[in-house]
Amino acid sequence: PVEKKREQDYEIGELLGRGTFVSVYSAVEVKTGKRLAIKVVDRYRAGKLKKTNDLYMEKHCLRRTNHPNIIKMLAWFSDTLNVWVVMEECLGGELWEVVKTIGCPRNLAHHYLSQLINGCQYLRHARIVHRDIKGENIMLSNLGVLKMIDFGTAKDLENPHIKGSGNQSRHKVFEDYVGTPQFMPKEVIENKFTDFRSDTWSLGCTFFQVLTGLPPFHDKSEYLVFLRIMDMDLKFPPGIDAKAVDLIKRMVAKEADD
């Protein structure tokens, strides 16, 4: 169970990262001396950007999950200004930081990817679709244990009444057009559906990213990225293992049923 805590229970340390409405800090629990990470969400900014539901979707998903390759939420509390999410510490940083520009050696890639597959299999059994798998949403512990994070855009097939914010344009909400453009399959770009096949696509793109340092579909603009995905313009740099190429091609398929 998630413990009831308050800000005074923690000593807040250095800023680890900052987003549009989220800041992440290192912290120490005063009572135990345990090192942690705390995500501080600006409630006003999250509301203004219509992302409050994403916050509660993440809380819901992390309460439902318990797996060594999924980040653990240890406490959750709020005040008038912020929501505080206390999580286990990941000193190894983002997987993306490890692999960017040149990728990583095959043995190390296998070490990371096998863990990512384990986490994804667990989510599939739990009937949770992550919907934004990529190197930036994967953290590493100081021992090299992979942790999937950022469940704000996830979809819980067991509890379809609980929804994230989706993406909004004027008065329309696009419930399935979520994620990161370079890792979106065709059906997501077209806002048709998202399920485990969509996660499989994103997982294949993440495999490519780990091996090469870049996602398979990247270009100068979001529009050009989408064109490459719709045309299945998938190109592999030299030196990638043939078995890895075959696996990625089977995961990153043009049609969801392929």
Tab-separated table of C-alpha atoms in Angstrom:
chain	number	residue	atom	x	y	z
A	1	PRO	CA	0.000	0.000	0.000
A	2	VAL	CA	1.074	3.592	-0.671
A	3	GLU	CA	1.966	5.299	2.610
A	4	LYS	CA	0.410	8.562	3.764
A	5	LYS	CA	3.211	11.125	3.953
A	6	ARG	CA	3.767	14.881	3.877
A	7	GLU	CA	6.505	17.211	2.675
A	8	GLN	CA	8.079	17.488	6.136
A	9	ASP	CA	8.871	13.761	6.070
A	10	TYR	CA	11.592	14.384	3.470
A	11	GLU	CA	14.754	16.406	3.023
A	12	ILE	CA	14.672	17.680	-0.558
A	13	GLY	CA	18.015	17.584	-2.362
A	14	GLU	CA	19.236	18.575	-5.817
A	15	LEU	CA	17.074	19.094	-8.861
A	16	LEU	CA	17.411	16.070	-11.157
A	17	GLY	CA	15.201	17.192	-14.005
A	18	ARG	CA	12.438	19.581	-14.979
A	19	GLY	CA	9.582	19.439	-17.473
A	20	THR	CA	6.697	21.736	-18.374
A	21	PHE	CA	4.850	21.184	-15.099
A	22	VAL	CA	7.013	18.596	-13.301
A	23	SER	CA	10.266	18.849	-11.333
A	24	VAL	CA	12.148	15.805	-9.997
A	25	TYR	CA	14.410	16.029	-6.953
A	26	SER	CA	16.654	13.692	-5.037
A	27	ALA	CA	15.448	13.324	-1.446
A	28	VAL	CA	16.056	11.542	1.833
A	29	GLU	CA	13.325	10.210	4.086
A	30	VAL	CA	13.962	11.850	7.470
A	31	LYS	CA	12.787	8.911	9.576
A	32	THR	CA	14.779	6.167	7.840
A	33	GLY	CA	17.579	7.973	5.965
A	34	LYS	CA	16.480	6.184	2.800
A	35	ARG	CA	17.415	7.876	-0.489
A	36	LEU	CA	14.502	8.467	-2.852
A	37	ALA	CA	13.314	10.572	-5.763
A	38	ILE	CA	10.376	12.961	-5.502
A	39	LYS	CA	8.370	14.210	-8.462
A	40	VAL	CA	6.717	17.558	-7.737
A	41	VAL	CA	3.822	18.395	-10.051
A	42	ASP	CA	2.601	21.982	-10.358
A	43	ARG	CA	-1.171	21.554	-10.049
A	44	TYR	CA	-2.003	24.895	-11.695
A	45	ARG	CA	0.202	24.289	-14.753
A	46	ALA	CA	-0.983	20.685	-15.120
A	47	GLY	CA	-4.583	21.904	-15.024
A	48	LYS	CA	-3.951	24.715	-17.495
A	49	LEU	CA	-2.420	22.210	-19.940
A	50	LYS	CA	-5.341	19.836	-19.321
A	51	LYS	CA	-2.986	17.096	-18.061
A	52	THR	CA	-4.465	16.531	-14.584
A	53	ASN	CA	-6.030	13.216	-15.646
A	54	ASP	CA	-2.589	11.952	-16.733
A	55	LEU	CA	-1.387	12.504	-13.202
A	56	TYR	CA	-4.143	10.370	-11.730
A	57	MET	CA	-3.736	7.722	-14.425
A	58	GLU	CA	-0.093	7.329	-13.413
A	59	LYS	CA	-1.071	7.033	-9.761
A	60	HIS	CA	-3.660	4.387	-10.640
A	61	CYS	CA	-1.253	2.320	-12.767
A	62	LEU	CA	1.620	2.428	-10.279
A	63	ARG	CA	-0.732	1.319	-7.510
A	64	ARG	CA	-1.746	-1.651	-9.650
A	65	THR	CA	1.778	-2.774	-10.530
A	66	ASN	CA	4.537	-4.528	-8.630
A	67	HIS	CA	7.481	-5.633	-10.752
A	68	PRO	CA	11.257	-5.124	-10.520
A	69	ASN	CA	11.334	-3.468	-13.969
A	70	ILE	CA	8.577	-0.947	-13.229
A	71	ILE	CA	9.241	2.085	-11.045
A	72	LYS	CA	7.805	1.799	-7.533
A	73	MET	CA	5.656	4.587	-6.143
A	74	LEU	CA	6.250	4.737	-2.398
A	75	ALA	CA	4.011	7.635	-1.389
A	76	TRP	CA	1.675	10.256	-2.834
A	77	PHE	CA	0.420	13.441	-1.221
A	78	SER	CA	-0.659	16.936	-2.207
A	79	ASP	CA	-1.049	20.490	-0.971
A	80	THR	CA	-2.759	23.512	-2.502
A	81	LEU	CA	0.049	24.085	-5.015
A	82	ASN	CA	1.633	20.714	-5.821
A	83	VAL	CA	1.242	16.974	-5.995
A	84	TRP	CA	4.199	15.057	-4.547
A	85	VAL	CA	5.013	11.592	-5.900
A	86	VAL	CA	7.689	9.691	-3.953
A	87	MET	CA	9.490	6.996	-5.939
A	88	GLU	CA	12.478	4.711	-5.643
A	89	GLU	CA	15.781	6.291	-6.622
A	90	CYS	CA	17.392	5.506	-9.986
A	91	LEU	CA	21.004	6.663	-9.893
A	92	GLY	CA	21.834	5.283	-13.342
A	93	GLY	CA	19.792	7.959	-15.117
A	94	GLU	CA	17.760	7.522	-18.305
A	95	LEU	CA	18.495	4.657	-20.683
A	96	TRP	CA	18.452	7.253	-23.457
A	97	GLU	CA	21.451	9.015	-21.899
A	98	VAL	CA	23.395	5.740	-21.974
A	99	VAL	CA	22.678	4.885	-25.609
A	100	LYS	CA	22.321	8.284	-27.342
A	101	THR	CA	24.324	8.956	-30.522
A	102	ILE	CA	26.110	5.577	-30.816
A	103	GLY	CA	23.944	2.987	-29.057
A	104	CYS	CA	25.545	0.411	-26.784
A	105	PRO	CA	27.442	-2.894	-27.208
A	106	ARG	CA	25.372	-5.961	-28.088
A	107	ASN	CA	25.872	-7.712	-24.720
A	108	LEU	CA	24.813	-4.622	-22.780
A	109	ALA	CA	21.897	-4.056	-25.152
A	110	HIS	CA	20.745	-7.643	-24.505
A	111	HIS	CA	20.979	-7.018	-20.744
A	112	TYR	CA	18.725	-3.962	-20.989
A	113	LEU	CA	16.298	-5.281	-23.581
A	114	SER	CA	15.633	-8.575	-21.793
A	115	GLN	CA	14.584	-6.564	-18.738
A	116	LEU	CA	12.385	-4.299	-20.854
A	117	ILE	CA	10.662	-7.338	-22.350
A	118	ASN	CA	10.025	-8.677	-18.830
A	119	GLY	CA	8.435	-5.380	-17.811
A	120	CYS	CA	6.277	-5.285	-20.943
A	121	GLN	CA	5.140	-8.883	-20.461
A	122	TYR	CA	4.102	-8.067	-16.911
A	123	LEU	CA	2.101	-5.062	-18.143
A	124	ARG	CA	0.415	-7.218	-20.743
A	125	HIS	CA	-0.705	-9.713	-18.081
A	126	ALA	CA	-1.913	-6.761	-15.983
A	127	ARG	CA	-3.741	-5.457	-19.104
A	128	ILE	CA	-2.022	-2.082	-18.961
A	129	VAL	CA	-0.885	-0.521	-22.252
A	130	HIS	CA	1.982	1.897	-21.579
A	131	ARG	CA	1.590	3.921	-24.817
A	132	ASP	CA	4.875	5.831	-24.563
A	133	ILE	CA	7.716	3.301	-24.483
A	134	LYS	CA	11.042	4.927	-25.387
A	135	GLY	CA	14.544	5.288	-23.977
A	136	GLU	CA	13.642	8.551	-22.215
A	137	ASN	CA	10.935	6.744	-20.204
A	138	ILE	CA	13.267	4.051	-18.925
A	139	MET	CA	15.448	4.643	-15.877
A	140	LEU	CA	18.377	2.614	-14.562
A	141	SER	CA	19.320	1.832	-10.990
A	142	ASN	CA	22.955	2.052	-9.890
A	143	LEU	CA	23.077	-1.742	-10.381
A	144	GLY	CA	21.837	-1.544	-13.972
A	145	VAL	CA	18.268	-2.639	-13.202
A	146	LEU	CA	15.870	-1.156	-15.730
A	147	LYS	CA	12.738	0.673	-14.511
A	148	MET	CA	9.857	1.711	-16.775
A	149	ILE	CA	8.429	5.125	-15.836
A	150	ASP	CA	5.866	7.719	-16.951
A	151	PHE	CA	2.472	6.000	-16.974
A	152	GLY	CA	0.481	9.211	-17.397
A	153	THR	CA	-0.622	8.335	-20.939
A	154	ALA	CA	-1.185	4.636	-20.178
A	155	LYS	CA	-4.431	2.778	-20.794
A	156	ASP	CA	-5.872	0.265	-18.321
A	157	LEU	CA	-7.959	-2.253	-20.229
A	158	GLU	CA	-9.250	-3.710	-16.941
A	159	ASN	CA	-10.624	-0.313	-15.911
A	160	PRO	CA	-11.611	1.494	-19.129
A	161	HIS	CA	-13.598	4.090	-17.171
A	162	ILE	CA	-10.290	5.493	-15.847
A	163	LYS	CA	-8.837	7.649	-18.604
A	164	GLY	CA	-5.826	9.875	-19.104
A	165	SER	CA	-6.084	13.314	-20.659
A	166	GLY	CA	-5.388	12.298	-24.258
A	167	ASN	CA	-4.465	15.128	-26.600
A	168	GLN	CA	-6.856	18.006	-27.182
A	169	SER	CA	-7.326	20.197	-30.221
A	170	ARG	CA	-9.953	22.911	-29.867
A	171	HIS	CA	-12.995	21.052	-28.516
A	172	LYS	CA	-11.997	17.540	-29.590
A	173	VAL	CA	-10.106	15.008	-27.473
A	174	PHE	CA	-7.907	12.465	-29.288
A	175	GLU	CA	-7.855	9.536	-26.865
A	176	ASP	CA	-5.520	7.316	-28.912
A	177	TYR	CA	-3.227	9.948	-30.396
A	178	VAL	CA	-0.793	9.831	-27.477
A	179	GLY	CA	2.905	9.116	-27.056
A	180	THR	CA	6.022	10.416	-28.797
A	181	PRO	CA	5.923	10.924	-32.609
A	182	GLN	CA	9.128	8.953	-33.398
A	183	PHE	CA	7.721	5.927	-31.543
A	184	MET	CA	4.073	6.063	-32.736
A	185	PRO	CA	2.672	3.344	-35.014
A	186	LYS	CA	0.352	4.133	-37.891
A	187	GLU	CA	-2.882	3.365	-35.984
A	188	VAL	CA	-1.922	5.837	-33.239
A	189	ILE	CA	-1.034	8.608	-35.703
A	190	GLU	CA	-4.480	8.106	-37.228
A	191	ASN	CA	-6.105	8.072	-33.732
A	192	LYS	CA	-7.698	4.688	-34.509
A	193	PHE	CA	-6.773	2.559	-31.486
A	194	THR	CA	-4.040	1.693	-29.007
A	195	ASP	CA	-3.449	-1.737	-27.543
A	196	PHE	CA	-0.566	-4.134	-26.931
A	197	ARG	CA	0.262	-4.127	-30.646
A	198	SER	CA	1.023	-0.401	-30.329
A	199	ASP	CA	3.360	-1.113	-27.395
A	200	THR	CA	5.053	-3.840	-29.444
A	201	TRP	CA	5.779	-1.281	-32.184
A	202	SER	CA	7.208	1.217	-29.678
A	203	LEU	CA	9.239	-1.564	-28.073
A	204	GLY	CA	10.739	-2.418	-31.481
A	205	CYS	CA	11.596	1.260	-32.012
A	206	THR	CA	13.235	1.317	-28.575
A	207	PHE	CA	15.292	-1.775	-29.472
A	208	PHE	CA	16.507	0.137	-32.521
A	209	GLN	CA	17.286	3.164	-30.334
A	210	VAL	CA	19.300	1.079	-27.848
A	211	LEU	CA	21.346	-0.527	-30.623
A	212	THR	CA	21.976	2.612	-32.707
A	213	GLY	CA	21.452	5.619	-30.416
A	214	LEU	CA	18.537	6.989	-32.469
A	215	PRO	CA	14.905	6.006	-33.053
A	216	PRO	CA	14.318	4.360	-36.447
A	217	PHE	CA	12.067	7.163	-37.678
A	218	HIS	CA	13.611	10.580	-37.147
A	219	ASP	CA	13.577	13.680	-39.331
A	220	LYS	CA	13.565	17.484	-39.231
A	221	SER	CA	9.893	17.826	-38.328
A	222	GLU	CA	7.042	15.859	-36.793
A	223	TYR	CA	5.274	15.889	-40.170
A	224	LEU	CA	8.284	14.295	-41.929
A	225	VAL	CA	8.579	11.708	-39.149
A	226	PHE	CA	4.932	10.747	-39.675
A	227	LEU	CA	5.490	10.464	-43.437
A	228	ARG	CA	8.375	8.056	-42.861
A	229	ILE	CA	6.264	5.949	-40.502
A	230	MET	CA	3.274	5.833	-42.870
A	231	ASP	CA	5.596	4.853	-45.744
A	232	MET	CA	7.484	2.378	-43.501
A	233	ASP	CA	10.787	4.013	-44.425
A	234	LEU	CA	12.788	1.812	-42.044
A	235	LYS	CA	16.542	1.822	-42.653
A	236	PHE	CA	19.220	0.057	-40.625
A	237	PRO	CA	22.779	1.329	-40.299
A	238	PRO	CA	25.575	-1.139	-41.121
A	239	GLY	CA	26.831	-3.422	-38.385
A	240	ILE	CA	23.498	-4.343	-36.781
A	241	ASP	CA	23.200	-8.069	-36.048
A	242	ALA	CA	20.981	-9.880	-38.580
A	243	LYS	CA	18.866	-11.469	-35.824
A	244	ALA	CA	18.253	-8.043	-34.295
A	245	VAL	CA	17.245	-6.647	-37.698
A	246	ASP	CA	14.776	-9.508	-38.205
A	247	LEU	CA	13.274	-9.055	-34.733
A	248	ILE	CA	12.839	-5.296	-35.135
A	249	LYS	CA	11.272	-5.725	-38.593
A	250	ARG	CA	8.727	-8.142	-37.130
A	251	MET	CA	7.887	-5.770	-34.265
A	252	VAL	CA	7.826	-2.583	-36.335
A	253	ALA	CA	5.314	-3.831	-38.900
A	254	LYS	CA	3.370	-1.576	-41.267
A	255	GLU	CA	-0.012	-2.950	-40.208
A	256	ALA	CA	-0.873	-3.825	-36.607
A	257	ASP	CA	-1.983	-7.347	-37.579
A	258	ASP	CA	1.177	-8.184	-39.565
